Coordinates of C-alpha atoms in Angstrom, one line a residue:
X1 CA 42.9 121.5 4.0
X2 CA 42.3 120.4 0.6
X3 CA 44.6 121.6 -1.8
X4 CA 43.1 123.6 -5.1
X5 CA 44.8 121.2 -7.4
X6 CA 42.7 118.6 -6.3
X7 CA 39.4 120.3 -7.6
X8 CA 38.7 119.8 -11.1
X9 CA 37.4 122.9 -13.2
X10 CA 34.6 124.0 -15.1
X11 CA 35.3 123.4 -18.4
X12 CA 37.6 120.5 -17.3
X13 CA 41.4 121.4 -16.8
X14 CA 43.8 120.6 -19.9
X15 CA 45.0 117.6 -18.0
X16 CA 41.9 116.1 -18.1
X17 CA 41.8 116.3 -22.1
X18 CA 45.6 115.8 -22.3
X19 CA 44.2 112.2 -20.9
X20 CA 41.4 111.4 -22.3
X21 CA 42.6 112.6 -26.0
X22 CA 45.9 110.0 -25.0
X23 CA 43.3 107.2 -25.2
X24 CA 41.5 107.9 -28.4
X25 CA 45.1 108.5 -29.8
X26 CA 45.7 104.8 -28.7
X27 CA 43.0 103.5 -29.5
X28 CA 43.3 104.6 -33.4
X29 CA 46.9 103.6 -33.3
X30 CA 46.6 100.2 -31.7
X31 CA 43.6 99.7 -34.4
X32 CA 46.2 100.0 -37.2
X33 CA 49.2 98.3 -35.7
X34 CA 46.5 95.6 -34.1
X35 CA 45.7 94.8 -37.8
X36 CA 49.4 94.7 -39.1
X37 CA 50.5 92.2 -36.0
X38 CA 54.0 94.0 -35.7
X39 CA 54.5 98.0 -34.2
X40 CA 55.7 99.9 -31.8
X41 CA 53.0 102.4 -29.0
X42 CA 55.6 104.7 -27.8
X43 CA 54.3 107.8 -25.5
X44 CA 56.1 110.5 -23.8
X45 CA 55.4 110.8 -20.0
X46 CA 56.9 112.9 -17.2
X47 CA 58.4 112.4 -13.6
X48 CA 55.4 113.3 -12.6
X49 CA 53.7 109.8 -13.6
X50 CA 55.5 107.6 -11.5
X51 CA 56.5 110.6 -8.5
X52 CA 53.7 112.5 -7.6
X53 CA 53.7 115.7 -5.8
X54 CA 52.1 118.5 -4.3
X55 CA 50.0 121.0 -5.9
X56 CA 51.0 119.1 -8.9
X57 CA 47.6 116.6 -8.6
X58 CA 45.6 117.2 -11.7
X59 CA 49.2 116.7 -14.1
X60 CA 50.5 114.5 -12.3
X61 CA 47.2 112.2 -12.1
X62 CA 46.8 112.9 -16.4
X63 CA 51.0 111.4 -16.4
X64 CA 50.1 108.3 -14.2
X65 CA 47.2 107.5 -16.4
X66 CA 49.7 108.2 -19.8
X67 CA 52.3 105.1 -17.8
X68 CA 48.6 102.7 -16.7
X69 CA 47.9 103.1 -20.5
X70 CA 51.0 101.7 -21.7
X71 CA 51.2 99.1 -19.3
X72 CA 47.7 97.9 -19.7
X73 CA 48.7 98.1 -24.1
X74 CA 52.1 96.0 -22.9
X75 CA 49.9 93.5 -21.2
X76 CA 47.0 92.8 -23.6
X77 CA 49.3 92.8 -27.1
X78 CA 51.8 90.3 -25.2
X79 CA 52.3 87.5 -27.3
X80 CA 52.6 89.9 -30.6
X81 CA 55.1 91.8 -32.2
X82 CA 53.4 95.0 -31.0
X83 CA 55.5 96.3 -27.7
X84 CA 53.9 99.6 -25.9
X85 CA 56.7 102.0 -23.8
X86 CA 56.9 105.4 -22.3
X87 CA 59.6 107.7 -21.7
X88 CA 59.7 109.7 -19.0
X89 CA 61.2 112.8 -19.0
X90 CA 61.9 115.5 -15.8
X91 CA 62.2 119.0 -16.9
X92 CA 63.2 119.0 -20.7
X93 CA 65.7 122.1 -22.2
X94 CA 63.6 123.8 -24.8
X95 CA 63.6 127.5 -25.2
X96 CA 60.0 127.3 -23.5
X97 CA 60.8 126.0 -20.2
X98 CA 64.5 128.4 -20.2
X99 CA 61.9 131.1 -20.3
X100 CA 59.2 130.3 -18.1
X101 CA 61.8 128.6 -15.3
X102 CA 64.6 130.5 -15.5
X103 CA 68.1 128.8 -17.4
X104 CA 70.1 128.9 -14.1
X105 CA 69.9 124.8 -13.5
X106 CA 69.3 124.5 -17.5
X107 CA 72.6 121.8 -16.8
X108 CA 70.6 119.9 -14.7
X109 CA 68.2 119.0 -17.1
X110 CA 67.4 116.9 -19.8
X111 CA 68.3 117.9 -23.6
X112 CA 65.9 117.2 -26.5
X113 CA 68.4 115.0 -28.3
X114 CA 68.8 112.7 -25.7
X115 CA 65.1 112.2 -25.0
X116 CA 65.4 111.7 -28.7
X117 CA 67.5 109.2 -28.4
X118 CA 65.7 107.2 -25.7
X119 CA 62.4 107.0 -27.9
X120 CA 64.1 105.7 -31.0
X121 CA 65.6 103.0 -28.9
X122 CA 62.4 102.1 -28.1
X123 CA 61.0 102.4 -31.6
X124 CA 64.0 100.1 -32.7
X125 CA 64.1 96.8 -33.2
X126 CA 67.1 96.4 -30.3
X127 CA 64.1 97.0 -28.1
X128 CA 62.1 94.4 -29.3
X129 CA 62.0 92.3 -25.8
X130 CA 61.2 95.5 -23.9
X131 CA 57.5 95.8 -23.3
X132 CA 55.4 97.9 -20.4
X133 CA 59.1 100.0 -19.7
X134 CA 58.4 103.5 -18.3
X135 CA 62.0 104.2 -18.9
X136 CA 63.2 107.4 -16.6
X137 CA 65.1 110.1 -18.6
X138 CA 65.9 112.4 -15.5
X139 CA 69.0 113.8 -16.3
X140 CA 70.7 115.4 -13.5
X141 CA 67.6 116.2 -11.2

């Protein structure tokens, strides 16, 4: 049987925005840092982009096409200063998700700071070299 997730909606699902408003972000951005010939395309992913599950389809389909993106950006601005990387996060420790999940594995998970962290490495000039990186930021899950 086919699972709901699997059906798209009528207006279409926030995922399918989420997506699609990913690649007009890009494409303004890589206009601009196209034109300087030196940047840095960092997005945030999820898990969910590279380990797809159940009942999970439509997000987890809108996070795959977030990593695809950035490696199709590494590929074509190879040979440039401009380097495109995701991070990608399991469940992060905001207020929002203790609320809605519960805060009894909150230890498991991984704090804003650190995710922080992770994306200014790849903003930084140490991470120059590193080009098309979905970079896992898991935590303890």
């Amino acid at each position: 049987m086919v699972s709901a997730s699997l059906l798209l909606p009528n207006p279409p699902s926030l995922y399918v925005i989420f997506i699609c408003t990913h690649l007009l972000i890009n494409n303004e951005r890589l206009t601009s840092i196209v034109d300087w010939r030196d940047g840095r395309s960092l997005s945030v992913g999820s898990r969910g982009g590279e380990k797809q599950v159940g009942q999970l389809a439509a997000y987890c389909a809108a996070k795959a096409g977030v990593v695809a993106l950035t490696k199709a950006i590494a590929d074509e601005t190879k040979g440039t200063n401009i380097t495109a990387n995701t991070a990608l996060a399991s469940v992060i420790d905001p207020p929002t998700n203790c609320s809605a999940m519960g805060s009894e594995n909150t230890h498991q998970w991984v704090e804003l700071q650190s995710l922080a962290q992770v994306i200014c490495f790849l903003g930084s000039e140490a991470a120059k070299d590193v080009r098309g990186a979905a970079m896992a930021v898991y935590g303890s899950i």
